[in-house]
Short mmCIF file of C-alpha atoms (C1' of nucleotides) in Angstrom, two decimals:
data_model
loop_
_atom_site.label_atom_id
_atom_site.label_comp_id
_atom_site.label_asym_id
_atom_site.label_seq_id
_atom_site.Cartn_x
_atom_site.Cartn_y
_atom_site.Cartn_z
CA MET A 1401 0.00 0.00 0.00
CA PRO A 1402 1.81 3.15 -1.19
CA PRO A 1403 1.42 6.25 0.97
CA ARG A 1404 -1.25 8.55 -0.31
CA THR A 1405 0.35 11.35 -2.26
CA ARG A 1406 -0.22 14.68 -0.66
CA ARG A 1407 -2.07 17.28 -2.66
CA THR A 1408 -2.54 20.75 -1.32
CA GLU A 1409 -4.40 21.80 -4.41
CA GLY A 1410 -6.33 19.53 -6.75
CA LEU A 1411 -9.94 18.67 -7.13
CA SER A 1412 -11.92 16.54 -4.74
CA ARG A 1413 -15.53 15.59 -4.24
CA GLU A 1414 -15.64 17.86 -1.19
CA ARG A 1415 -14.29 20.87 -3.03
CA ILE A 1416 -16.79 20.36 -5.84
CA VAL A 1417 -19.73 20.04 -3.47
CA GLU A 1418 -18.56 23.09 -1.55
CA ALA A 1419 -18.41 25.14 -4.73
CA ALA A 1420 -21.83 23.86 -5.79
CA VAL A 1421 -23.39 25.00 -2.51
CA GLU A 1422 -21.78 28.42 -2.88
CA LEU A 1423 -23.13 28.79 -6.39
CA LEU A 1424 -26.60 27.71 -5.31
CA ASP A 1425 -26.53 30.18 -2.43
CA THR A 1426 -25.27 33.00 -4.59
CA ALA A 1427 -27.07 32.51 -7.87
CA GLY A 1428 -29.91 30.14 -7.13
CA GLU A 1429 -30.76 26.84 -8.74
CA ALA A 1430 -30.41 28.20 -12.26
CA GLY A 1431 -26.98 29.54 -11.37
CA LEU A 1432 -25.48 26.10 -10.91
CA THR A 1433 -24.33 24.74 -14.26
CA PHE A 1434 -21.31 22.76 -15.28
CA ARG A 1435 -19.97 25.87 -17.00
CA THR A 1436 -20.18 28.08 -13.91
CA LEU A 1437 -18.80 25.24 -11.84
CA THR A 1438 -15.81 24.55 -14.09
CA GLU A 1439 -15.13 28.26 -14.25
CA ARG A 1440 -15.14 28.66 -10.49
CA LEU A 1441 -13.00 25.59 -9.99
CA ALA A 1442 -10.73 26.49 -12.90
CA THR A 1443 -11.02 23.08 -14.48
CA GLY A 1444 -12.74 21.16 -17.26
CA ALA A 1445 -16.10 19.41 -17.30
CA GLY A 1446 -14.52 15.97 -17.46
CA ALA A 1447 -12.64 16.60 -14.22
CA ILE A 1448 -15.90 17.06 -12.36
CA TYR A 1449 -17.35 13.93 -13.89
CA TRP A 1450 -14.39 12.03 -12.57
CA HIS A 1451 -15.48 12.78 -8.99
CA VAL A 1452 -19.25 12.97 -9.42
CA ALA A 1453 -21.52 10.75 -11.52
CA ASN A 1454 -23.80 13.51 -12.83
CA LYS A 1455 -25.68 16.64 -11.84
CA ASP A 1456 -28.36 14.75 -9.95
CA GLU A 1457 -25.77 13.15 -7.71
CA LEU A 1458 -24.12 16.52 -7.20
CA LEU A 1459 -27.40 18.07 -6.08
CA THR A 1460 -28.18 15.15 -3.82
CA THR A 1461 -24.75 15.34 -2.21
CA ALA A 1462 -24.93 19.11 -1.77
CA THR A 1463 -28.38 18.82 -0.19
CA ASP A 1464 -27.25 16.05 2.10
CA ALA A 1465 -24.21 18.02 3.24
CA VAL A 1466 -26.29 21.07 4.15
CA VAL A 1467 -28.94 19.00 5.92
CA ALA A 1468 -26.37 17.06 7.93
CA GLU A 1469 -24.99 20.33 9.21
CA ALA A 1470 -28.41 21.78 9.93
CA LEU A 1471 -29.71 18.97 12.10
CA PRO A 1472 -28.99 19.36 15.83
CA ALA A 1473 -26.25 17.03 17.04
CA ALA A 1474 -27.36 15.52 20.31
CA SER A 1475 -30.78 15.08 21.83
CA ALA A 1476 -31.17 17.28 24.87
CA GLY A 1477 -34.72 17.60 26.15
CA SER A 1478 -38.13 16.03 25.75
CA PRO A 1479 -39.29 14.49 22.47
CA GLU A 1480 -41.42 17.55 21.80
CA GLU A 1481 -38.46 19.86 22.38
CA GLU A 1482 -36.29 17.74 20.17
CA ILE A 1483 -38.82 17.79 17.35
CA ARG A 1484 -39.00 21.56 17.58
CA ALA A 1485 -35.22 21.74 17.48
CA VAL A 1486 -35.09 19.62 14.32
CA ALA A 1487 -37.88 21.66 12.74
CA LEU A 1488 -36.18 24.95 13.51
CA GLY A 1489 -32.85 23.62 12.31
CA LEU A 1490 -34.37 22.84 8.93
CA PHE A 1491 -36.35 26.07 8.93
CA ASP A 1492 -33.21 28.13 9.47
CA ALA A 1493 -31.25 26.15 6.92
CA ILE A 1494 -33.91 26.81 4.31
CA GLU A 1495 -33.80 30.48 5.15
CA GLN A 1496 -30.05 30.53 4.58
CA HIS A 1497 -30.20 28.30 1.49
CA PRO A 1498 -33.45 29.10 -0.33
CA TRP A 1499 -32.82 26.39 -2.94
CA LEU A 1500 -32.94 23.80 -0.17
CA ALA A 1501 -36.72 23.64 0.15
CA THR A 1502 -37.38 22.54 -3.41
CA GLN A 1503 -34.44 20.20 -3.29
CA LEU A 1504 -35.64 18.52 -0.11
CA LEU A 1505 -39.15 18.08 -1.46
CA MET A 1506 -37.68 16.51 -4.59
CA GLN A 1507 -35.46 14.22 -2.57
CA LEU A 1508 -38.37 13.02 -0.48
CA THR A 1509 -40.73 12.36 -3.36
CA ARG A 1510 -38.42 11.33 -6.17
CA ASN A 1511 -35.39 9.95 -4.41
CA PRO A 1512 -36.53 8.50 -1.07
CA GLY A 1513 -33.94 5.78 -1.51
CA GLY A 1514 -31.14 8.37 -1.43
CA PRO A 1515 -29.30 9.59 1.66
CA VAL A 1516 -31.36 12.69 2.39
CA ALA A 1517 -34.79 11.24 3.12
CA PRO A 1518 -33.62 8.75 5.76
CA ARG A 1519 -31.63 11.44 7.53
CA ILE A 1520 -34.67 13.63 8.05
CA PHE A 1521 -37.02 10.74 8.69
CA GLU A 1522 -34.73 9.39 11.37
CA ALA A 1523 -34.34 12.72 13.16
CA ILE A 1524 -38.09 13.20 13.45
CA GLY A 1525 -39.15 9.58 13.69
CA ARG A 1526 -37.08 8.69 16.73
CA GLN A 1527 -38.92 11.30 18.74
CA ILE A 1528 -42.24 10.04 17.47
CA GLY A 1529 -41.35 6.69 18.94
CA ALA A 1530 -40.26 8.33 22.21
CA LEU A 1531 -43.58 10.15 22.33
CA GLY A 1532 -45.43 6.90 22.87
CA VAL A 1533 -47.17 6.88 19.51
CA PRO A 1534 -48.22 3.31 18.69
CA GLU A 1535 -45.97 1.63 16.20
CA HIS A 1536 -48.53 1.25 13.43
CA SER A 1537 -48.81 5.06 13.22
CA TRP A 1538 -45.10 5.80 13.15
CA PHE A 1539 -44.72 6.14 9.45
CA THR A 1540 -47.83 8.25 8.99
CA ALA A 1541 -47.12 10.53 11.94
CA THR A 1542 -43.55 11.10 10.82
CA SER A 1543 -44.66 11.78 7.26
CA VAL A 1544 -47.15 14.38 8.38
CA LEU A 1545 -44.56 16.24 10.40
CA VAL A 1546 -41.83 16.11 7.79
CA HIS A 1547 -44.11 17.31 5.02
CA TYR A 1548 -45.46 20.11 7.14
CA ILE A 1549 -41.99 21.30 8.05
CA LEU A 1550 -40.60 21.25 4.54
CA GLY A 1551 -43.73 22.55 2.86
CA THR A 1552 -44.20 25.45 5.21
CA ALA A 1553 -40.56 26.39 5.36
CA GLY A 1554 -40.51 26.14 1.59
CA GLN A 1555 -43.40 28.52 1.17
CA THR A 1556 -41.40 30.91 3.26
CA ALA A 1557 -38.25 30.72 1.21
CA THR A 1558 -38.16 33.46 -1.35
CA ALA A 1559 -38.58 32.30 -4.91
CA GLU A 1560 -36.05 34.73 -6.28
CA VAL A 1561 -32.85 35.32 -4.42
CA SER A 1562 -33.09 39.01 -5.18
CA THR A 1563 -36.50 39.62 -3.59
CA THR A 1564 -36.82 39.84 0.13
CA ARG A 1565 -39.06 37.43 1.98
CA GLU A 1566 -41.43 40.18 3.04
CA ALA A 1567 -41.86 41.47 -0.49
CA PHE A 1568 -42.48 37.99 -1.81
CA LEU A 1569 -45.12 37.13 0.77
CA ASP A 1570 -46.71 40.51 0.31
CA THR A 1571 -47.03 39.94 -3.43
CA VAL A 1572 -48.65 36.56 -2.91
CA ALA A 1573 -50.99 37.90 -0.23
CA ARG A 1574 -52.00 40.71 -2.54
CA SER A 1575 -52.81 38.33 -5.37
CA TRP A 1576 -54.90 36.23 -3.01
CA GLU A 1577 -56.78 39.30 -1.88
CA ASN A 1578 -57.63 40.02 -5.51
CA LEU A 1579 -59.26 36.65 -6.12
CA ASP A 1580 -62.92 36.36 -7.02
CA PRO A 1581 -64.90 36.76 -3.76
CA GLU A 1582 -67.55 34.30 -4.95
CA ALA A 1583 -65.15 31.49 -5.72
CA TYR A 1584 -62.41 32.11 -3.17
CA PRO A 1585 -63.86 33.45 0.08
CA PHE A 1586 -61.61 31.35 2.29
CA THR A 1587 -58.34 32.00 0.51
CA ARG A 1588 -59.05 35.74 0.39
CA GLY A 1589 -59.74 35.65 4.11
CA VAL A 1590 -56.49 33.99 5.11
CA ALA A 1591 -54.35 36.17 2.86
CA LYS A 1592 -53.34 38.35 5.78
CA GLN A 1593 -52.36 35.28 7.79
CA LEU A 1594 -50.07 34.36 4.93
CA ARG A 1595 -48.29 37.69 5.19
CA ASN A 1596 -46.50 36.69 8.36
CA HIS A 1597 -47.02 32.97 8.53
CA ASP A 1598 -43.29 32.48 8.37
CA ASP A 1599 -42.87 33.72 11.89
CA ARG A 1600 -41.08 31.08 13.86
CA GLU A 1601 -43.89 31.21 16.40
CA GLN A 1602 -46.52 30.52 13.75
CA PHE A 1603 -44.38 27.75 12.37
CA LEU A 1604 -44.00 26.15 15.79
CA ALA A 1605 -47.74 26.49 16.40
CA GLY A 1606 -48.27 24.28 13.38
CA ILE A 1607 -45.86 21.71 14.79
CA ASP A 1608 -47.76 21.69 18.06
CA LEU A 1609 -51.02 21.28 16.16
CA VAL A 1610 -49.70 18.17 14.48
CA LEU A 1611 -48.29 16.85 17.73
CA ALA A 1612 -51.69 17.31 19.34
CA GLY A 1613 -53.20 15.06 16.71
CA VAL A 1614 -50.43 12.52 17.02
CA THR A 1615 -50.64 12.23 20.78
CA THR A 1616 -54.44 12.52 21.10
CA ARG A 1617 -55.29 9.82 18.66
CA HIS A 1618 -54.08 6.76 20.49
CA SER A 1619 -55.36 7.72 23.91
CA SER A 1620 -58.96 7.34 22.82
CA MET B 1403 -67.60 43.68 -33.82
CA PRO B 1404 -66.97 41.22 -36.67
CA PRO B 1405 -68.25 37.68 -36.18
CA ARG B 1406 -65.57 35.33 -34.97
CA THR B 1407 -64.26 33.31 -37.89
CA ARG B 1408 -64.99 29.66 -37.48
CA ARG B 1409 -62.08 27.30 -37.39
CA THR B 1410 -62.60 23.57 -37.17
CA GLU B 1411 -58.88 22.95 -37.12
CA GLY B 1412 -56.21 25.35 -36.00
CA LEU B 1413 -54.30 25.77 -32.82
CA SER B 1414 -55.74 26.99 -29.56
CA ARG B 1415 -54.60 27.30 -26.00
CA GLU B 1416 -56.84 24.38 -25.06
CA ARG B 1417 -55.49 22.08 -27.73
CA ILE B 1418 -51.93 22.86 -26.67
CA VAL B 1419 -52.63 22.22 -23.01
CA GLU B 1420 -54.43 19.01 -23.87
CA ALA B 1421 -51.47 17.77 -25.90
CA ALA B 1422 -49.09 18.77 -23.10
CA VAL B 1423 -51.04 16.71 -20.56
CA GLU B 1424 -51.02 13.73 -22.90
CA LEU B 1425 -47.27 13.99 -23.36
CA LEU B 1426 -46.70 14.30 -19.62
CA ASP B 1427 -48.88 11.27 -18.97
CA THR B 1428 -47.22 9.21 -21.68
CA ALA B 1429 -43.59 10.20 -21.44
CA GLY B 1430 -43.22 11.93 -18.09
CA GLU B 1431 -41.86 15.35 -17.30
CA ALA B 1432 -38.78 14.88 -19.47
CA GLY B 1433 -41.01 13.89 -22.37
CA LEU B 1434 -42.60 17.30 -22.68
CA THR B 1435 -40.42 19.54 -24.83
CA PHE B 1436 -41.25 22.09 -27.46
CA ARG B 1437 -39.97 19.67 -30.09
CA THR B 1438 -42.24 16.81 -29.05
CA LEU B 1439 -45.08 19.26 -28.69
CA THR B 1440 -44.65 20.85 -32.11
CA GLU B 1441 -44.31 17.40 -33.64
CA ARG B 1442 -47.52 16.15 -32.06
CA LEU B 1443 -49.40 19.30 -32.99
CA ALA B 1444 -47.84 19.41 -36.46
CA THR B 1445 -46.83 23.03 -36.12
CA GLY B 1446 -43.84 25.27 -35.40
CA ALA B 1447 -42.47 26.50 -32.11
CA GLY B 1448 -43.56 30.06 -32.77
CA ALA B 1449 -47.16 28.97 -33.11
CA ILE B 1450 -47.15 27.66 -29.56
CA TYR B 1451 -45.57 30.83 -28.26
CA TRP B 1452 -48.40 32.76 -29.83
CA HIS B 1453 -50.87 31.08 -27.45
CA VAL B 1454 -48.68 30.47 -24.40
CA ALA B 1455 -46.08 32.76 -22.86
CA ASN B 1456 -43.48 30.08 -22.08
CA LYS B 1457 -43.01 26.59 -20.74
CA ASP B 1458 -43.63 27.62 -17.13
CA GLU B 1459 -47.03 28.99 -18.05
CA LEU B 1460 -47.80 25.86 -20.03
CA LEU B 1461 -46.98 23.65 -17.04
CA THR B 1462 -48.99 25.83 -14.70
CA THR B 1463 -52.00 25.75 -17.01
CA ALA B 1464 -51.76 22.00 -17.53
CA THR B 1465 -51.54 21.44 -13.78
CA ASP B 1466 -54.45 23.73 -13.12
CA ALA B 1467 -56.62 21.98 -15.70
CA VAL B 1468 -55.98 18.55 -14.21
CA VAL B 1469 -56.55 19.76 -10.66
CA ALA B 1470 -59.79 21.51 -11.56
CA GLU B 1471 -61.11 18.27 -12.98
CA ALA B 1472 -59.90 16.22 -10.01
CA LEU B 1473 -61.56 18.25 -7.28
CA PRO B 1474 -65.09 17.13 -6.38
CA ALA B 1475 -67.75 19.47 -7.70
CA ALA B 1476 -70.29 20.03 -4.94
CA SER B 1477 -70.03 19.61 -1.21
CA ALA B 1478 -72.21 16.74 -0.07
CA GLY B 1479 -71.60 15.62 3.48
CA SER B 1480 -69.86 16.74 6.65
CA PRO B 1481 -66.67 18.80 6.59
CA GLU B 1482 -64.65 15.70 7.44
CA GLU B 1483 -66.21 13.77 4.58
CA GLU B 1484 -65.62 16.64 2.22
CA ILE B 1485 -61.96 16.87 3.20
CA ARG B 1486 -61.56 13.16 2.58
CA ALA B 1487 -63.23 13.56 -0.82
CA VAL B 1488 -60.85 16.34 -1.81
CA ALA B 1489 -57.86 14.36 -0.54
CA LEU B 1490 -58.89 11.24 -2.44
CA GLY B 1491 -59.60 13.28 -5.55
CA LEU B 1492 -56.05 14.60 -5.52
CA PHE B 1493 -54.66 11.20 -4.54
CA ASP B 1494 -56.32 9.53 -7.51
CA ALA B 1495 -55.33 12.31 -9.88
CA ILE B 1496 -51.70 11.92 -8.86
CA GLU B 1497 -51.96 8.19 -9.43
CA GLN B 1498 -53.24 8.80 -12.95
CA HIS B 1499 -50.80 11.65 -13.64
CA PRO B 1500 -47.56 10.85 -11.82
CA TRP B 1501 -45.98 14.15 -12.88
CA LEU B 1502 -48.69 15.99 -10.96
CA ALA B 1503 -47.20 15.53 -7.48
CA THR B 1504 -43.95 17.32 -8.22
CA GLN B 1505 -45.77 19.96 -10.19
CA LEU B 1506 -48.19 20.68 -7.36
CA LEU B 1507 -45.43 20.92 -4.80
CA MET B 1508 -43.63 23.36 -7.07
CA GLN B 1509 -46.77 25.42 -7.60
CA LEU B 1510 -47.35 25.67 -3.86
CA THR B 1511 -43.82 26.64 -2.93
CA ARG B 1512 -42.63 28.62 -5.93
CA ASN B 1513 -45.78 29.95 -7.46
CA PRO B 1514 -48.34 30.43 -4.68
CA GLY B 1515 -49.59 33.50 -6.49
CA GLY B 1516 -50.61 31.37 -9.48
CA PRO B 1517 -54.01 29.75 -10.03
CA VAL B 1518 -53.21 26.30 -8.63
CA ALA B 1519 -52.42 27.05 -5.00
CA PRO B 1520 -55.63 29.00 -4.28
CA ARG B 1521 -57.72 26.27 -5.86
CA ILE B 1522 -56.43 23.61 -3.49
CA PHE B 1523 -56.28 25.92 -0.52
CA GLU B 1524 -59.88 26.92 -1.03
CA ALA B 1525 -61.17 23.36 -1.35
CA ILE B 1526 -59.58 22.28 1.93
CA GLY B 1527 -59.78 25.58 3.79
CA ARG B 1528 -63.54 26.02 3.51
CA GLN B 1529 -64.06 22.79 5.40
CA ILE B 1530 -61.55 23.82 8.02
CA GLY B 1531 -63.73 26.82 8.66
CA ALA B 1532 -66.85 24.65 8.75
CA LEU B 1533 -65.13 22.40 11.27
CA GLY B 1534 -65.18 25.12 13.87
CA VAL B 1535 -61.44 25.68 13.92
CA PRO B 1536 -60.72 29.15 15.32
CA GLU B 1537 -59.85 31.67 12.66
CA HIS B 1538 -56.31 32.31 13.78
CA SER B 1539 -55.46 28.67 13.05
CA TRP B 1540 -57.04 28.49 9.61
CA PHE B 1541 -53.95 29.06 7.58
CA THR B 1542 -51.80 26.71 9.60
CA ALA B 1543 -54.38 23.94 9.73
CA THR B 1544 -55.01 24.15 6.00
CA SER B 1545 -51.29 24.17 5.27
CA VAL B 1546 -50.72 21.06 7.32
CA LEU B 1547 -53.44 19.16 5.50
CA VAL B 1548 -52.48 20.27 2.02
CA HIS B 1549 -48.83 19.45 2.52
CA TYR B 1550 -49.64 16.07 3.98
CA ILE B 1551 -51.89 15.21 1.06
CA LEU B 1552 -49.50 16.25 -1.66
CA GLY B 1553 -46.40 14.96 0.05
CA THR B 1554 -47.80 11.55 0.79
CA ALA B 1555 -49.52 11.11 -2.54
CA GLY B 1556 -46.30 12.26 -4.17
CA GLN B 1557 -44.23 9.64 -2.39
CA THR B 1558 -46.67 7.14 -3.76
CA ALA B 1559 -46.40 8.24 -7.36
CA THR B 1560 -43.78 6.25 -9.19
CA ALA B 1561 -40.66 8.14 -10.11
CA GLU B 1562 -40.34 6.50 -13.48
CA VAL B 1563 -43.40 5.93 -15.58
CA SER B 1564 -42.09 2.53 -16.56
CA THR B 1565 -41.78 1.09 -13.06
CA THR B 1566 -44.85 -0.05 -11.21
CA ARG B 1567 -45.72 1.51 -7.91
CA GLU B 1568 -45.12 -1.72 -6.01
CA ALA B 1569 -41.68 -2.21 -7.48
CA PHE B 1570 -40.73 1.37 -6.70
CA LEU B 1571 -41.85 1.23 -3.08
CA ASP B 1572 -40.21 -2.14 -2.68
CA THR B 1573 -36.89 -0.77 -3.90
CA VAL B 1574 -37.05 2.13 -1.49
CA ALA B 1575 -38.08 -0.11 1.42
CA ARG B 1576 -35.19 -2.43 0.64
CA SER B 1577 -32.70 0.43 0.63
CA TRP B 1578 -34.05 1.61 3.99
CA GLU B 1579 -33.69 -1.87 5.42
CA ASN B 1580 -30.04 -1.83 4.42
CA LEU B 1581 -29.21 1.33 6.34
CA ASP B 1582 -26.74 1.29 9.20
CA PRO B 1583 -28.57 -0.13 12.26
CA GLU B 1584 -26.66 2.14 14.63
CA ALA B 1585 -27.50 5.38 12.82
CA TYR B 1586 -30.95 4.55 11.42
CA PRO B 1587 -32.88 2.30 13.78
CA PHE B 1588 -36.17 4.11 13.27
CA THR B 1589 -36.08 4.36 9.49
CA ARG B 1590 -35.11 0.69 9.20
CA GLY B 1591 -38.01 -0.20 11.42
CA VAL B 1592 -40.68 1.62 9.43
CA ALA B 1593 -39.42 0.36 6.07
CA LYS B 1594 -42.11 -2.30 5.96
CA GLN B 1595 -44.77 0.32 6.70
CA LEU B 1596 -43.50 2.21 3.67
CA ARG B 1597 -44.09 -0.80 1.45
CA ASN B 1598 -47.84 -0.35 1.53
CA HIS B 1599 -48.28 3.11 2.92
CA ASP B 1600 -49.97 4.16 -0.28
CA ASP B 1601 -53.07 2.23 0.61
CA ARG B 1602 -55.99 4.56 0.53
CA GLU B 1603 -56.83 3.46 4.05
CA GLN B 1604 -53.38 4.37 5.33
CA PHE B 1605 -53.60 7.66 3.51
CA LEU B 1606 -56.98 8.46 5.06
CA ALA B 1607 -55.68 7.43 8.49
CA GLY B 1608 -53.12 10.21 8.14
CA ILE B 1609 -55.85 12.70 7.26
CA ASP B 1610 -57.80 11.69 10.35
CA LEU B 1611 -54.68 12.06 12.45
CA VAL B 1612 -54.28 15.64 11.29
CA LEU B 1613 -57.97 16.34 11.78
CA ALA B 1614 -57.69 15.03 15.34
CA GLY B 1615 -54.98 17.61 16.01
CA VAL B 1616 -56.92 20.36 14.34
CA THR B 1617 -60.15 19.75 16.24
CA THR B 1618 -58.58 18.86 19.59
CA ARG B 1619 -56.44 21.89 19.90
CA HIS B 1620 -59.02 24.58 20.36
CA SER B 1621 -61.30 22.69 22.73
CA SER B 1622 -58.74 22.83 25.53
"C1'" DA C 259 -5.18 8.03 -11.58
"C1'" DC C 260 -6.62 12.26 -12.75
"C1'" DC C 261 -7.51 16.09 -15.82
"C1'" DT C 262 -8.34 18.82 -20.47
"C1'" DG C 263 -11.56 20.78 -23.55
"C1'" DA C 264 -13.65 20.17 -28.00
"C1'" DA C 265 -17.70 17.95 -29.66
"C1'" DC C 266 -22.47 16.04 -29.38
"C1'" DA C 267 -27.18 15.93 -28.86
"C1'" DC C 268 -30.19 18.23 -26.84
"C1'" DC C 269 -32.95 22.42 -24.66
"C1'" DG C 270 -36.28 26.92 -24.43
"C1'" DT C 271 -36.91 31.01 -26.85
"C1'" DT C 272 -36.76 34.54 -30.58
"C1'" DC C 273 -37.85 36.64 -34.83
"C1'" DA C 274 -37.86 37.82 -39.73
"C1'" DA C 275 -40.74 36.21 -42.99
"C1'" DG C 276 -44.87 34.46 -44.71
"C1'" DT C 277 -50.32 34.02 -45.15
"C1'" DA D 754 -54.22 37.61 -36.47
"C1'" DC D 755 -51.89 33.64 -36.68
"C1'" DC D 756 -48.30 30.53 -38.14
"C1'" DT D 757 -43.49 28.84 -40.12
"C1'" DG D 758 -39.03 27.18 -39.11
"C1'" DA D 759 -34.25 28.49 -39.12
"C1'" DA D 760 -31.17 30.48 -35.82
"C1'" DC D 761 -29.41 31.62 -31.12
"C1'" DA D 762 -27.63 30.93 -26.78
"C1'" DC D 763 -27.63 27.82 -23.77
"C1'" DC D 764 -27.68 22.93 -21.38
"C1'" DG D 765 -25.63 18.10 -19.39
"C1'" DT D 766 -22.68 14.64 -20.84
"C1'" DT D 767 -19.03 12.07 -23.42
"C1'" DC D 768 -14.54 10.85 -24.84
"C1'" DA D 769 -10.12 10.84 -27.25
"C1'" DA D 770 -6.14 12.73 -25.81
"C1'" DG D 771 -2.90 14.25 -22.57
"C1'" DT D 772 0.03 13.97 -17.96
#
DNA sequence: ACCTGAACACCGTTCAAGT
DNA sequence: ACCTGAACACCGTTCAAGT
């Protein structure tokens, strides 16, 4: 076994993923292409393909890396507290990396066999078990929570990197307020709730609402 | 006002959307391109752009058309029954149009100002109101339900049109069962629940779980 | 083993030109 | 008003060739 040659410079999977995350953060999903990536890494397309199978794998790996960092390390308090910590960890990560929401939704629905889905499922699901939920409801209860967290946090994330969150939500709320009153009375009515539904408090209230359902159900 | 010239043939927005849905159903998301579309409609690219602004608008319109057809027309029974009817309507539509799940998730998170999000929000939200949920929880409660429905139905939809649903879920379950026992005890454990979680019964059990949370919360 | 970069087969979109 | 279809500026991916 020859000693591994030392390389201060040189490409690596890690460096590529790191650059991909930076590009996604800076320029959004459309900003990550093999051209921008090769330019930033000062290399050729083939070099990247040596370390990474294709763009899908690159996106999966980038998403997984960000999620791994976002999830809280050790369990501290009660199951409820832990679930809130996981939820807020993902919420904050999505705020910092707006592309993450779409990517996570895609991973869950289209690539549940990949590394990302189990990571999130495990973080939430363990606490569901600790909560005393009967085993036959574990999958459903965990699914509900995970989809609420990602969906809600995703609605919060600004669509365009350039717009601020407030401006984005305001635009949506305004368009809801302009809907036909006959056909859309409910949606018009909750438009103002949308305006600040991304408050962490509001977000956590939703978590508690789900937890109420999860814990009530099996005591009857 | 000159009388509208009659045209038995000729392009129209409706014909384009119809062809787009057919292509999506037949060949999946990757199968819908302006080339395949112009070929099927025996026309040029410019002709399509005369009726539709761009591909995003085409996808939004196609999604909206399918959703409008999938939602039950008139409210018959109790709010709970109506919510189940809406959920099953979307569930079945996603089963028939596997591309729909991803598209709906995208519409909700990236284009909530478009026509699709209000349509779904309204169908669920009205019943939330009828359920006696206090107004300040309307948005949150509706969000939880909508995201559960789409997320779960989406996990059910096969990723590839060619694979059957059973084979897809089996593959995912198998990969979950092969996870590291130390790091993923929970996910490994629920793998077998994943195998048939797409049962309509299981799906409706999740709805009831959320409804339990929604209706419990404000009675305390 | 690792990297280069031209080439390939595709995209969505535009636009001068037709009818 | 509506349609044609070539052209444009981009993609992700491959692969012979280098070191």
